[in-house]
Coordinates of C-alpha atoms in Angstrom, one line a residue:
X1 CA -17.3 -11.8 -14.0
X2 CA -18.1 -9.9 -11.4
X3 CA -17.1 -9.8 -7.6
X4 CA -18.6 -7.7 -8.3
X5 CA -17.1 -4.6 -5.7
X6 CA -15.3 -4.0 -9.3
X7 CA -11.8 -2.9 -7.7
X8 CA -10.7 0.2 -8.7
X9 CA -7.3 1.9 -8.7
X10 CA -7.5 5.2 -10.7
X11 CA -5.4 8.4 -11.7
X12 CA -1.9 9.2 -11.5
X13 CA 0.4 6.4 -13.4
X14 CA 4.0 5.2 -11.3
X15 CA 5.3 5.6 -14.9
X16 CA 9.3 5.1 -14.8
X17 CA 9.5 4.3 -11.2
X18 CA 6.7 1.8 -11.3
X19 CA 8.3 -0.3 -14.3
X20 CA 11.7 0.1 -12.4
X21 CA 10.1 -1.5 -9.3
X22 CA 8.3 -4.3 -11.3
X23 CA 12.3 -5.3 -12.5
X24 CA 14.0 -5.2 -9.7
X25 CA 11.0 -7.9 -7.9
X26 CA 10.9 -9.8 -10.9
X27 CA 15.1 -10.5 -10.5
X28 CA 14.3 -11.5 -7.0
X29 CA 16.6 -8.9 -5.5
X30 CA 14.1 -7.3 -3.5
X31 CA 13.4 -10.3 -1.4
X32 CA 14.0 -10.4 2.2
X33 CA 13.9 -14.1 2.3
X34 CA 17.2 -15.8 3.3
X35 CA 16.6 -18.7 1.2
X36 CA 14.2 -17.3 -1.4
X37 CA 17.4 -17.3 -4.3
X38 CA 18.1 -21.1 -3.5
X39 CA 16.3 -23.2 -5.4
X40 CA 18.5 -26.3 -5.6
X41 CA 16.4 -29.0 -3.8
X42 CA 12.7 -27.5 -5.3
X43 CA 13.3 -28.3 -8.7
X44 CA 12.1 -32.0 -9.1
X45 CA 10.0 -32.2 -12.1
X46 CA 10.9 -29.1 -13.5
X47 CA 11.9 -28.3 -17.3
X48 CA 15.5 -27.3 -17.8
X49 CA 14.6 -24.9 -20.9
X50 CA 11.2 -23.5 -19.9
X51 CA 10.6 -20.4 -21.6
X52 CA 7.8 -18.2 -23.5
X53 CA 5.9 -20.2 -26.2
X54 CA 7.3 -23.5 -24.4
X55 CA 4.5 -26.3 -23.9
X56 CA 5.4 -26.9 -19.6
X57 CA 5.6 -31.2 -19.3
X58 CA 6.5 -32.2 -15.7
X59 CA 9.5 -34.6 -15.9
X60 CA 7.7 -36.8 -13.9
X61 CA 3.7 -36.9 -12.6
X62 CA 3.3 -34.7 -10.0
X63 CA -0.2 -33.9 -8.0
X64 CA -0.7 -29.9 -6.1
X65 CA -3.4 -29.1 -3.8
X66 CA -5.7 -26.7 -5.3
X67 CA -8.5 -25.1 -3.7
X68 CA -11.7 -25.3 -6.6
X69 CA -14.5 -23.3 -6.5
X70 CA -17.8 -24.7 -7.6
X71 CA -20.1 -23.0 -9.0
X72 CA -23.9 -24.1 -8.9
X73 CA -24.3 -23.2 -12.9
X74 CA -21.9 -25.5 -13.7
X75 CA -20.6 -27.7 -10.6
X76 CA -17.5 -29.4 -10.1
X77 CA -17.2 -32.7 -11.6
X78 CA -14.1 -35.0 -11.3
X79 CA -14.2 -36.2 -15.1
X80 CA -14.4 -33.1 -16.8
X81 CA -12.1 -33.4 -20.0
X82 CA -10.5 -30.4 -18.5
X83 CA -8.4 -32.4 -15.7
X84 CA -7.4 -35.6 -18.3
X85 CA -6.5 -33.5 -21.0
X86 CA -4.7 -30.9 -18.6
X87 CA -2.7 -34.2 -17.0
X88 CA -1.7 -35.4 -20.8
X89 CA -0.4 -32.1 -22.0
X90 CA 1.3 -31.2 -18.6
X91 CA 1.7 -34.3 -16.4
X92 CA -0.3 -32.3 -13.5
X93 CA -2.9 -33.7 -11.4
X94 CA -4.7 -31.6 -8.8
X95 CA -5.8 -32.7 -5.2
X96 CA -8.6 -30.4 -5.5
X97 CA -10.2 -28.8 -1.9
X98 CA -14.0 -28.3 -4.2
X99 CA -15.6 -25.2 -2.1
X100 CA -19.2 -24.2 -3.4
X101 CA -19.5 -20.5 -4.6
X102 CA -21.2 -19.5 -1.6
X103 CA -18.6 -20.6 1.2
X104 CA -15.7 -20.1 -0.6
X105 CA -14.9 -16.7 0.9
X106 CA -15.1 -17.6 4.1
X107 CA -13.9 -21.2 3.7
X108 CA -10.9 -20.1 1.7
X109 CA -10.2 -17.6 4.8
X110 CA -10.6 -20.6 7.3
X111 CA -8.4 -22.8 6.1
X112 CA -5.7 -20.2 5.4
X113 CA -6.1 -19.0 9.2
X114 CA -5.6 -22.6 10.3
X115 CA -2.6 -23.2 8.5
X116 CA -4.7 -25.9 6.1
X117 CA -4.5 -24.3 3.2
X118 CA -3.8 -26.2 -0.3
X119 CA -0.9 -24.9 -2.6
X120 CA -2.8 -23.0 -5.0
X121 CA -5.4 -20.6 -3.9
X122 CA -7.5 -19.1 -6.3
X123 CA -9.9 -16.8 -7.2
X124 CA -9.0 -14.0 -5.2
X125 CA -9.6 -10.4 -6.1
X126 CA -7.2 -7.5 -4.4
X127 CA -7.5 -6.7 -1.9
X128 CA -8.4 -9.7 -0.3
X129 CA -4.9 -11.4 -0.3
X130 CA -4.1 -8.2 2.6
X131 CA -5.7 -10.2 5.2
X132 CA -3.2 -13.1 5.3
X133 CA 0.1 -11.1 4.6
X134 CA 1.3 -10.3 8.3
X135 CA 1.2 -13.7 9.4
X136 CA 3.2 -15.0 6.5
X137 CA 0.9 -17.6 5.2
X138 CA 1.0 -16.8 1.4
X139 CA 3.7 -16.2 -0.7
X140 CA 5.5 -13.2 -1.7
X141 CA 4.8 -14.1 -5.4
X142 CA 7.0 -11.0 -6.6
X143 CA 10.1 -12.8 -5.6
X144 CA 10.1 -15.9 -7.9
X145 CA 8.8 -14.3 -10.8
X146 CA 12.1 -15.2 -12.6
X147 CA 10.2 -18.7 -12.6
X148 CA 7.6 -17.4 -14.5
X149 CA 8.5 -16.3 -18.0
X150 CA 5.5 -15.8 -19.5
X151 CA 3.7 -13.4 -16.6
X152 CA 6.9 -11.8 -17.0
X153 CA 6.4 -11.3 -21.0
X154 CA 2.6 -10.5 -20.7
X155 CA 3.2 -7.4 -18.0
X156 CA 6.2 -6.1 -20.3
X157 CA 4.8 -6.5 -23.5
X158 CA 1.2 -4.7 -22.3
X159 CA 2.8 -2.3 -20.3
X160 CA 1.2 -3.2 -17.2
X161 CA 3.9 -2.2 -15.0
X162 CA 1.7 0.4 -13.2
X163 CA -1.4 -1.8 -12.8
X164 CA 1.2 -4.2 -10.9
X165 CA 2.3 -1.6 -9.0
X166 CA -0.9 -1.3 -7.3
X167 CA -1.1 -4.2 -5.7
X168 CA 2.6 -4.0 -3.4
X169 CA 2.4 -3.9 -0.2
X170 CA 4.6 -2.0 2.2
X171 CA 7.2 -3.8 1.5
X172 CA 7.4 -3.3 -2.0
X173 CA 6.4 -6.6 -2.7
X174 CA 2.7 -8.3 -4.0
X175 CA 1.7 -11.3 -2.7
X176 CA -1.3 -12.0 -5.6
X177 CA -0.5 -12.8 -9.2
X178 CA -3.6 -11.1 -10.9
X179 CA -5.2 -12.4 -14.1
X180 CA -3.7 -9.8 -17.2
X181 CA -5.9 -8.1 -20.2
X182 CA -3.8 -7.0 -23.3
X183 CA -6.2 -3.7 -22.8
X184 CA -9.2 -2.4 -20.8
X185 CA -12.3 -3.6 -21.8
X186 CA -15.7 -2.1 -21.0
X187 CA -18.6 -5.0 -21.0
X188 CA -21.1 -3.6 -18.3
X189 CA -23.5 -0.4 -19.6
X190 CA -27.2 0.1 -19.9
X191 CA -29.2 -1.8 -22.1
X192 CA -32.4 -0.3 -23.9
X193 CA -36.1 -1.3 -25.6
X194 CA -34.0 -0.3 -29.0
X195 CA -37.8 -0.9 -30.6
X196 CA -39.1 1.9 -27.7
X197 CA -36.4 4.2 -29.0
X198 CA -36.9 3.6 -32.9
X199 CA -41.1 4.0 -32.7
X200 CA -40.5 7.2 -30.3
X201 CA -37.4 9.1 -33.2
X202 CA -35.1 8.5 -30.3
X203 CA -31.4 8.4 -31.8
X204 CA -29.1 6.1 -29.8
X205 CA -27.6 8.0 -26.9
X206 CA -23.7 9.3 -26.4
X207 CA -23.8 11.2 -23.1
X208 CA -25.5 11.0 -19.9
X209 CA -27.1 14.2 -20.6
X210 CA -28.6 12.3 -23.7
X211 CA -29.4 9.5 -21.3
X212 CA -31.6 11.8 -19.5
X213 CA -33.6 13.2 -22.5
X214 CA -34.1 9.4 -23.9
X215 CA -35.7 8.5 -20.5
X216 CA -37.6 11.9 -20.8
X217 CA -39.4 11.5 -23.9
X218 CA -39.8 8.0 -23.0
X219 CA -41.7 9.3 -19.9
X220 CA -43.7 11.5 -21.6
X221 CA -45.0 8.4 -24.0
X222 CA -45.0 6.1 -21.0
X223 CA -46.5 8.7 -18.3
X224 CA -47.9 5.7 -16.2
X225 CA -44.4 3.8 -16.2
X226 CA -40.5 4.4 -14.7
X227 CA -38.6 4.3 -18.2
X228 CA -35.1 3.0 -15.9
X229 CA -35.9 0.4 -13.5
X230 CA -32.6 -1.4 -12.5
X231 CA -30.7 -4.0 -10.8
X232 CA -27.7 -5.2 -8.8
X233 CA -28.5 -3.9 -5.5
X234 CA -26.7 -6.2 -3.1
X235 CA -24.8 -5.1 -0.7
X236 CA -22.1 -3.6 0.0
X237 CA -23.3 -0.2 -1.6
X238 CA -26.2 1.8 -1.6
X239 CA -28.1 0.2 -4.6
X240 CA -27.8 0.2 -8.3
X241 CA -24.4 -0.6 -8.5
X242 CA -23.6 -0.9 -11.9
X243 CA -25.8 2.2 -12.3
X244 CA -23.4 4.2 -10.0
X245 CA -20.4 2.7 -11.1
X246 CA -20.5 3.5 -14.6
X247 CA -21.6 7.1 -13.7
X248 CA -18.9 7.7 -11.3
X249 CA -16.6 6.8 -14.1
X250 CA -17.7 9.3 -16.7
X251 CA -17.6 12.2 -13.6
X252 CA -14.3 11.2 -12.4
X253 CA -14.8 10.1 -8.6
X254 CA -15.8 6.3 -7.1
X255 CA -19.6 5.2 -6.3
X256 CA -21.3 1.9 -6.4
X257 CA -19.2 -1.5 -7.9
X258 CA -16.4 1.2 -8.9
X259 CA -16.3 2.5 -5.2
X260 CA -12.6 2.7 -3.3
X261 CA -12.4 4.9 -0.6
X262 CA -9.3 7.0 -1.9
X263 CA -9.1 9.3 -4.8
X264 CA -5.6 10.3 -6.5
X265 CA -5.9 13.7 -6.5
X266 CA -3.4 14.6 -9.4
X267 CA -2.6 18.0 -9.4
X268 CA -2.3 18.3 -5.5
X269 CA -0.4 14.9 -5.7
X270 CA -2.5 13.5 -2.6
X271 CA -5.7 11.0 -2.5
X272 CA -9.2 12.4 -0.9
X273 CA -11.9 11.0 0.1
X274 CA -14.0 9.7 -2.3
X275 CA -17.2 10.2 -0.9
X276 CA -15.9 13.7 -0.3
X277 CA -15.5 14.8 -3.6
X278 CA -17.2 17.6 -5.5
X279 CA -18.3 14.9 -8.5
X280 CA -19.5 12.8 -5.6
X281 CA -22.0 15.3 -5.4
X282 CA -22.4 15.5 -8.7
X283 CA -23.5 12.0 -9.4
X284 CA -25.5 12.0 -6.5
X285 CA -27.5 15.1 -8.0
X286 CA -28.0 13.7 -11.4
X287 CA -29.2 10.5 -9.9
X288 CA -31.5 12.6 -7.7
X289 CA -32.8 14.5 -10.6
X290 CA -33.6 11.4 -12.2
X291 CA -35.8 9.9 -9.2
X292 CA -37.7 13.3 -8.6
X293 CA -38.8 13.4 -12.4
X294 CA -39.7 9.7 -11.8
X295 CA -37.4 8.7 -14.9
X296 CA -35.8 6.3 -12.5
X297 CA -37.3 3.8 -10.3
X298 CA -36.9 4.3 -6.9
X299 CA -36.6 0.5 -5.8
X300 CA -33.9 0.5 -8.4
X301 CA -31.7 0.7 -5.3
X302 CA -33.8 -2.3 -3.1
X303 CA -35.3 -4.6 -5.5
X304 CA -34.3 -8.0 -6.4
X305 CA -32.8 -8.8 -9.8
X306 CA -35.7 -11.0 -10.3
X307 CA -37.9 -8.1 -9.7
X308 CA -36.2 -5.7 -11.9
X309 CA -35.8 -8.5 -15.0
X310 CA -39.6 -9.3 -14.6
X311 CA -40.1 -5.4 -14.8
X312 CA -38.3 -5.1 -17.7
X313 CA -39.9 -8.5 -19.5
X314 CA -43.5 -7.2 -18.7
X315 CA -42.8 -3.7 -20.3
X316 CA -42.9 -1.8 -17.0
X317 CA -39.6 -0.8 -17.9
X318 CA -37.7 0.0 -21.0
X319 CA -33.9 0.0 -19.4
X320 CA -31.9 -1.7 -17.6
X321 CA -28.3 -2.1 -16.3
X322 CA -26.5 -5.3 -18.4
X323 CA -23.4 -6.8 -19.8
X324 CA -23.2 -9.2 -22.2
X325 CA -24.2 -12.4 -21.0
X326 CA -27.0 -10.6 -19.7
X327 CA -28.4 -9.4 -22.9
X328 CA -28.3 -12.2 -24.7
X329 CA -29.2 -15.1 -21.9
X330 CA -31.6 -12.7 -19.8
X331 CA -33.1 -9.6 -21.5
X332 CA -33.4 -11.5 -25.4
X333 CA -35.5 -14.2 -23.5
X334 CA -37.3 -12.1 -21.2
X335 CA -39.1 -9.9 -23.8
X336 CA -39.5 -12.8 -26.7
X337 CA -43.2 -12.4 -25.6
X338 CA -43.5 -8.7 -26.3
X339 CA -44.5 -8.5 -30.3
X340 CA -41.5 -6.7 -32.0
X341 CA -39.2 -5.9 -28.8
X342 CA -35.9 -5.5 -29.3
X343 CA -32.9 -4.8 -26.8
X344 CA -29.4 -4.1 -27.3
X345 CA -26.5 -2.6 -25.3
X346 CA -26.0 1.2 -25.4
X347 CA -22.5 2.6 -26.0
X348 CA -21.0 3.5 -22.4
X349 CA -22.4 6.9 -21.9
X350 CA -19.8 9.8 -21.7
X351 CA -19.4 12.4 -18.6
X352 CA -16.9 15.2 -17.6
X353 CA -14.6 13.0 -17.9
X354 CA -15.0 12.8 -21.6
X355 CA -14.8 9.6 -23.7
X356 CA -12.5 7.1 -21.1
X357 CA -12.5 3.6 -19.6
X358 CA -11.3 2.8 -16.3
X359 CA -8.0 1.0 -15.9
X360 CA -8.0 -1.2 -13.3
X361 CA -10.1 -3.4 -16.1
X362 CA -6.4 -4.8 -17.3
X363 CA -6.2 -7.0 -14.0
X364 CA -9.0 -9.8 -13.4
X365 CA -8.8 -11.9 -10.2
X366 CA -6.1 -14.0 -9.8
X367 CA -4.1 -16.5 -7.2
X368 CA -2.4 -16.4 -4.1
X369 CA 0.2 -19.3 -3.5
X370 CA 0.4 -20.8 0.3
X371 CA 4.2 -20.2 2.0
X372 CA 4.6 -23.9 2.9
X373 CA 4.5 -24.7 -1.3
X374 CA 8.1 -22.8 -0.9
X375 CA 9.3 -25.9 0.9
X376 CA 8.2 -28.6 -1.8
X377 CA 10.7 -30.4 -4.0
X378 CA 8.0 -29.5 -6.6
X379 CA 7.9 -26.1 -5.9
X380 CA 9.8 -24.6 -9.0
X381 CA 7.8 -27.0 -11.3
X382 CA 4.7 -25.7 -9.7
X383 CA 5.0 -21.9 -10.0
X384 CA 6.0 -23.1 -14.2
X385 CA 3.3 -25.0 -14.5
X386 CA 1.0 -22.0 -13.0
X387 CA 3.0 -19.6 -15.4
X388 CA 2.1 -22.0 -18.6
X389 CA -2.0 -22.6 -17.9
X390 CA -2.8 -18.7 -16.2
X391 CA 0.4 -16.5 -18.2
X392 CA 0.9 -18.8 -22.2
X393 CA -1.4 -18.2 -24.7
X394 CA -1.5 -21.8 -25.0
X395 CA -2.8 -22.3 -21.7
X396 CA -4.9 -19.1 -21.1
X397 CA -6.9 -21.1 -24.9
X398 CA -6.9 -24.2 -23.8
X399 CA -8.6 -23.2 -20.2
X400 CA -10.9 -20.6 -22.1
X401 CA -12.1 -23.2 -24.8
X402 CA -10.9 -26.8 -24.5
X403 CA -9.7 -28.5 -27.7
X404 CA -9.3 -28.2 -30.8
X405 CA -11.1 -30.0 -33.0
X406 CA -13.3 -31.5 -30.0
X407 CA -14.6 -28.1 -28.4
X408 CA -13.7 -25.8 -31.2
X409 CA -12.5 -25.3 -34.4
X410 CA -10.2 -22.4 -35.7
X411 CA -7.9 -19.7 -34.7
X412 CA -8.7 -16.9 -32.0
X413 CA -5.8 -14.7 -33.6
X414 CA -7.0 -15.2 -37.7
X415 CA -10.7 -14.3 -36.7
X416 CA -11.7 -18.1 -37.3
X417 CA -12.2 -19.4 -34.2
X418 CA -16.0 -21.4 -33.7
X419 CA -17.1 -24.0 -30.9
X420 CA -18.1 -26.9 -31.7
X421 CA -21.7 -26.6 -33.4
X422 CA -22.9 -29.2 -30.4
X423 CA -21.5 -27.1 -28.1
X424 CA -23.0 -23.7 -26.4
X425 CA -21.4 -21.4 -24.0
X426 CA -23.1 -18.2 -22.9
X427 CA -25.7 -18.3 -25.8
X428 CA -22.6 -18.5 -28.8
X429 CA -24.3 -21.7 -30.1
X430 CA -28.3 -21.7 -28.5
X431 CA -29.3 -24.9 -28.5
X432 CA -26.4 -27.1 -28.8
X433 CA -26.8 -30.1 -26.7
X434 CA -23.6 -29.9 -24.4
X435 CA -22.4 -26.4 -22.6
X436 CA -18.7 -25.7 -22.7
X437 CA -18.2 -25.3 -19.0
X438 CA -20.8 -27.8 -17.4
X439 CA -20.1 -30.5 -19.5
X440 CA -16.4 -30.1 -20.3
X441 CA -14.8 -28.1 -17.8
X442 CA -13.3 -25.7 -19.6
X443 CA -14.2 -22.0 -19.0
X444 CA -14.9 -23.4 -15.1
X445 CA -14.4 -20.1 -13.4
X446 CA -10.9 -20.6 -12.0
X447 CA -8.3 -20.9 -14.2
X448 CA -9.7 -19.0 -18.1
X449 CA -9.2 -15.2 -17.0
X450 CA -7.7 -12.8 -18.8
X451 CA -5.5 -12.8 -22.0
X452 CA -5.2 -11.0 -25.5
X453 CA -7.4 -8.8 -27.1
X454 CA -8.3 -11.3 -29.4
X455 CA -9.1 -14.1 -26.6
X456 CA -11.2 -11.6 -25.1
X457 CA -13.4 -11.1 -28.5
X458 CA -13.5 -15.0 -29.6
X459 CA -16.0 -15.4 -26.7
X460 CA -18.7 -12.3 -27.9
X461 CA -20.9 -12.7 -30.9
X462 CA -20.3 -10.2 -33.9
X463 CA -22.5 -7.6 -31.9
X464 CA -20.4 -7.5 -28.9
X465 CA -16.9 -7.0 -30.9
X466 CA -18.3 -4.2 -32.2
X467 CA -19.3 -3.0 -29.2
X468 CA -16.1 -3.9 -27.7
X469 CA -14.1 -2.4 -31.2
X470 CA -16.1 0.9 -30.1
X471 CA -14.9 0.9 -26.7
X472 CA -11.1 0.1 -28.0
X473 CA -11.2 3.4 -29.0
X474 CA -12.0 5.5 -26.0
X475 CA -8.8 6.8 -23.6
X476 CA -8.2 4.5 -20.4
X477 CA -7.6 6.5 -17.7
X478 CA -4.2 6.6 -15.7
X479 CA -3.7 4.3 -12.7
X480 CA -2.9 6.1 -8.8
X481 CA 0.5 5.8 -7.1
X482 CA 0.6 2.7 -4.4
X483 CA -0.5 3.7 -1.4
X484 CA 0.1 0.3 0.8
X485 CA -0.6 0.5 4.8
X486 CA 1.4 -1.8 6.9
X487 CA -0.7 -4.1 9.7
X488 CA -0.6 -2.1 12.5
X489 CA -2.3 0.9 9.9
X490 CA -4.2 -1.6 8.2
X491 CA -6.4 -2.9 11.4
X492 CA -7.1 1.0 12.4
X493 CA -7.9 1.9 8.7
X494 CA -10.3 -0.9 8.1
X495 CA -12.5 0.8 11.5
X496 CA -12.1 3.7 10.0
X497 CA -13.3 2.9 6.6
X498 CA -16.3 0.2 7.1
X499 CA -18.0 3.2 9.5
X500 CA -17.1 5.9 6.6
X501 CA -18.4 3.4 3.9
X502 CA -21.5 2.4 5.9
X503 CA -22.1 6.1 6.4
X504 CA -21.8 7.1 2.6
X505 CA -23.8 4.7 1.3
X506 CA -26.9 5.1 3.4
X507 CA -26.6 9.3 2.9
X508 CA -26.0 8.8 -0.5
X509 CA -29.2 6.4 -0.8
X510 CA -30.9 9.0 1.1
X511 CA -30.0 12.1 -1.4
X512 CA -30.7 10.5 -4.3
X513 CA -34.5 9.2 -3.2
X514 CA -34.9 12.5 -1.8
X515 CA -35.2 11.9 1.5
X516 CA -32.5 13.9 2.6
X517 CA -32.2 17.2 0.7
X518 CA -28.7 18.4 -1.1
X519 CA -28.6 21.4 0.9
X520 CA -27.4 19.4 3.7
X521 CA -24.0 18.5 1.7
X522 CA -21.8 20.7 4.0
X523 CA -23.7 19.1 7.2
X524 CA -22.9 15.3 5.4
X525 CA -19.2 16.6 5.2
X526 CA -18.9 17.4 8.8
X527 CA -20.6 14.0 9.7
X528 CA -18.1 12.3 7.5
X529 CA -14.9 14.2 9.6
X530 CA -16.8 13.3 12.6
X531 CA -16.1 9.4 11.3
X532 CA -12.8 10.1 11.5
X533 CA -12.4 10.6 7.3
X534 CA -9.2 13.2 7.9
X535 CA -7.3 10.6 10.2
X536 CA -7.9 7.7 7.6
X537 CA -6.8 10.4 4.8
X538 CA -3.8 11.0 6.3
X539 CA -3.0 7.3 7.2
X540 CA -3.3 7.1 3.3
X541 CA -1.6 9.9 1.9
X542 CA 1.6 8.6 5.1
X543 CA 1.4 5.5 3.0
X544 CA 1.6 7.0 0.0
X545 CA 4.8 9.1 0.9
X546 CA 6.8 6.3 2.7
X547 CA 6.2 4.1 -0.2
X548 CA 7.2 6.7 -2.7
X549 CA 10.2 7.4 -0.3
X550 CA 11.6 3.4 0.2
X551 CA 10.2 2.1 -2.9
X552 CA 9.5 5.1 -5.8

């Protein structure tokens, strides 16, 4: 699931204003477009009546270019049931550009650049649609979302007029249509030896000032051995980046996969710099504390996955950052050999911030749509047909799990839902002799994000829907005001902020091993001003009150 950078957007809801704003786009009457309302010669092989709960047929075959991303667990293959069985329900066939997982980034961004690019675009998380916006190469998506009924339902009925919100642009419009969650949903946590904790009288933890004495009593039975060794250290960040993320969370700032430069400060209605910020410190410190009682692993922040999994498997360690793939397909397998070991998730621990889940979790990567698919007689079919397989239930089920009564059996919504009992996907049915994604297509990584609650919880075993029915029940925090930069403030602020980011995450690294001592915060601030932070604060917070002023 992850990016993972794990875009965030917290604090401060557009409330009224922001659902006013979502209306007026979705009518079209914000569009600047001189022909954007004339859609006379783009309808061939659209439906006349196409509506929510409508299955979308073409009136006649029709074939869009669609850039596919392949993904080495489970590669593109041309006769996955997924393409037939998407052509016989819709009449669509793709002329698909296949781009393996590690080019597509950059191939994605070449072809755009040169004016190449196919219709559909997808697999794009926000902000990374910015880049193409000034020289008019992707669509302003906001203006045609007349054309797309069920998108149109989805953010109304969830009440994700706010989360929309943050991703216009200058000119009040958004250029990405984003992949929608009925609610915020939590999967990434720590993991623990649960069989460590039961021996040692450890009860399961709540806070992170619990988290602390767990890993202290585990020391003291361990004294040889780092009870939290952990993972995800890739770059950009400063290491451990689910570690930080979740932390930064419960304390109310930005670190780590969570990280965005900006934070909404509320009550002075303004955004600051997150790296800035007194709970900045704060999650530095505990993570510091952690390190100089050796609770925590120092290469926690440099070490491989590999390294930290065969840590963890050898019972050098006893916890570890995870989600839920992870547990079961990683951690389950790892320790099998350890007589007795057990693992399971730990409930998110709570911070400051009290019991609360971040809510930019609601949006999931999504698609941008290239400006010449405006011109194509297809072009209102296409943006229905993209409505009915991302937006329907229908089609957000059929590219999650396939078929009924070939992939699966049951109903998502009645609690009956099973694959196939010859079918596996991320260890639902271990052992089956096919896989759901490599062998059918469905599930691919480009088309099944996002959806209803009970989508969502038809893909996690019994364990994880409680998990997940424990999470439910936690308050997701508010979502910031838009703060859009036009081109001219977006080349300056991206200087700005790569030298600020590559400055906080090496002096964060730094104070938490203890190499630089917290009684140099005040000299880190200056250093931080000295990389320009109140000039790219204020380019923000100008943004922030034009946008409010044009579009609030």
């Amino acid at each position: 699931m992850h990016e993972l950078s794990r875009r965030r957007l917290l604090f401060g809801a557009a409330g009224v204003a922001g659902a006013a704003a979502f209306t007026l786009a979705g009518c079209g009457s914000d569009s600047s477009s001189k022909d954007s309302k004339d859609l006379s010669k783009n309808k061939v092989g659209a439906m006349d009546d196409f509506g929510v709960g409508t299955q979308f047929k073409a009136t006649a075959p029709i074939k869009f270019s669609i850039a596919v991303l392949s993904n080495p667990g489970y590669p593109y293959k041309a006769d996955w049931m997924f393409w037939s069985e998407l052509s016989k329900r819709t009449n669509i066939s793709f002329d698909p550009t296949v781009i393996p997982l590690s080019d597509y980034n950059q191939k994605r961004s070449v072809m755009i650049s040169g004016g190449n690019a196919p219709s559909i675009i997808p697999k794009t998380y926000h902000p990374g649609e910015e880049e193409y916006i000034a020289s008019g190469a992707i669509l302003p998506v906001s203006d045609y979302l007349d054309l797309m009924p069920n998108f149109k339902d989805k953010v109304a009925k969830w009440k994700l007029e706010s989360n929309i919100d943050g991703l216009r642009q200058a000119d009040g419009k958004f250029y990405l249509l984003p992949g929608l969650h009925e609610a915020a949903w939590q999967d990434y946590t720590l993991a623990a030896r649960t069989d460590v904790l039961e021996k040692l009288g450890i009860a399961t933890p709540q806070t992170w000032d619990d988290i602390t004495n767990m890993l202290r009593a585990i020391k003291q039975a361990y004294p040889d051995k780092y009870p939290l060794s952990d993972r995800w250290s890739n770059a950009p960040g400063p290491g451990a980046n689910n570690l930080l993320g979740i932390l930064s969370t419960a304390y109310g700032t930005y670190a780590g996969w969570a990280w965005q430069s900006t934070h909404w400060d509320d009550g002075a209605k303004k955004f600051v710099y997150s790296g800035s910020m007194d709970q900045y410190k704060q999650v530095v410190q505990y993570l510091n504390t952690l390190v100089s009682e050796k609770l925590l692993d120092p290469e926690s922040f440099t070490q491989s996955d590999e390294d930290a999994r065969a840590k963890f498997a050898a019972g050098k360690s006893f916890v570890i950052s995870t989600n839920a793939q992870e547990l079961v397909n990683s951690y389950r397998k790892d320790i099998a050999k350890i007589s007795g070991a057990t693992v399971a998730k730990l409930p998110l621990p709570v911070g400051p911030m009290g019991p609360v889940l971040d809510g930019t979790t609601r949006l999931e990567n999504g698609l941008m749509i290239s400006s010449k698919a405006r011109d194509s007689e297809n072009f209102v079919a296409m943006m229905q047909f993209i409505d009915w397989l991302w937006y329907s239930d229908e089609g957000e089920l059929f590219a999650k799990w396939g078929v009924e009564g070939t992939t699966y059996t049951g109903d998502v919504n009645a609690g009956t839902f099973k694959l196939a009992s010859d079918v596996d996907w991320a260890g639902l049915n271990p052992g089956a002799s096919k896989a759901l994604n490599a062998d059918f297509g469905f599930s691919n990584g480009v088309f099944a994000y996002g959806g209803s609650t009970n989508l969502l919880n038809s893909q996690f075993p019994q364990e994880e829907q409680e998990y997940q029915k424990l999470m439910n029940q936690r308050q997701t925090l508010p979502l910031p005001p838009p703060k859009p930069l036009n081109a001219d403030e977006r080349e300056q602020a991206t200087l700005w902020e790569s030298g600020l980011r590559d400055h906080v995450d090496q002096q964060t690294l730094k104070f938490i091993l203890g190499e630089r001592p917290l009684s140099d915060w005040d000299a880190y601030l200056s250093e931080l001003k000295g990389k320009s932070m109140d000039q790219y604060v204020d380019t923000v917070n100008k943004a922030y009150e034009r946008f409010q002023k044009e579009h609030g």
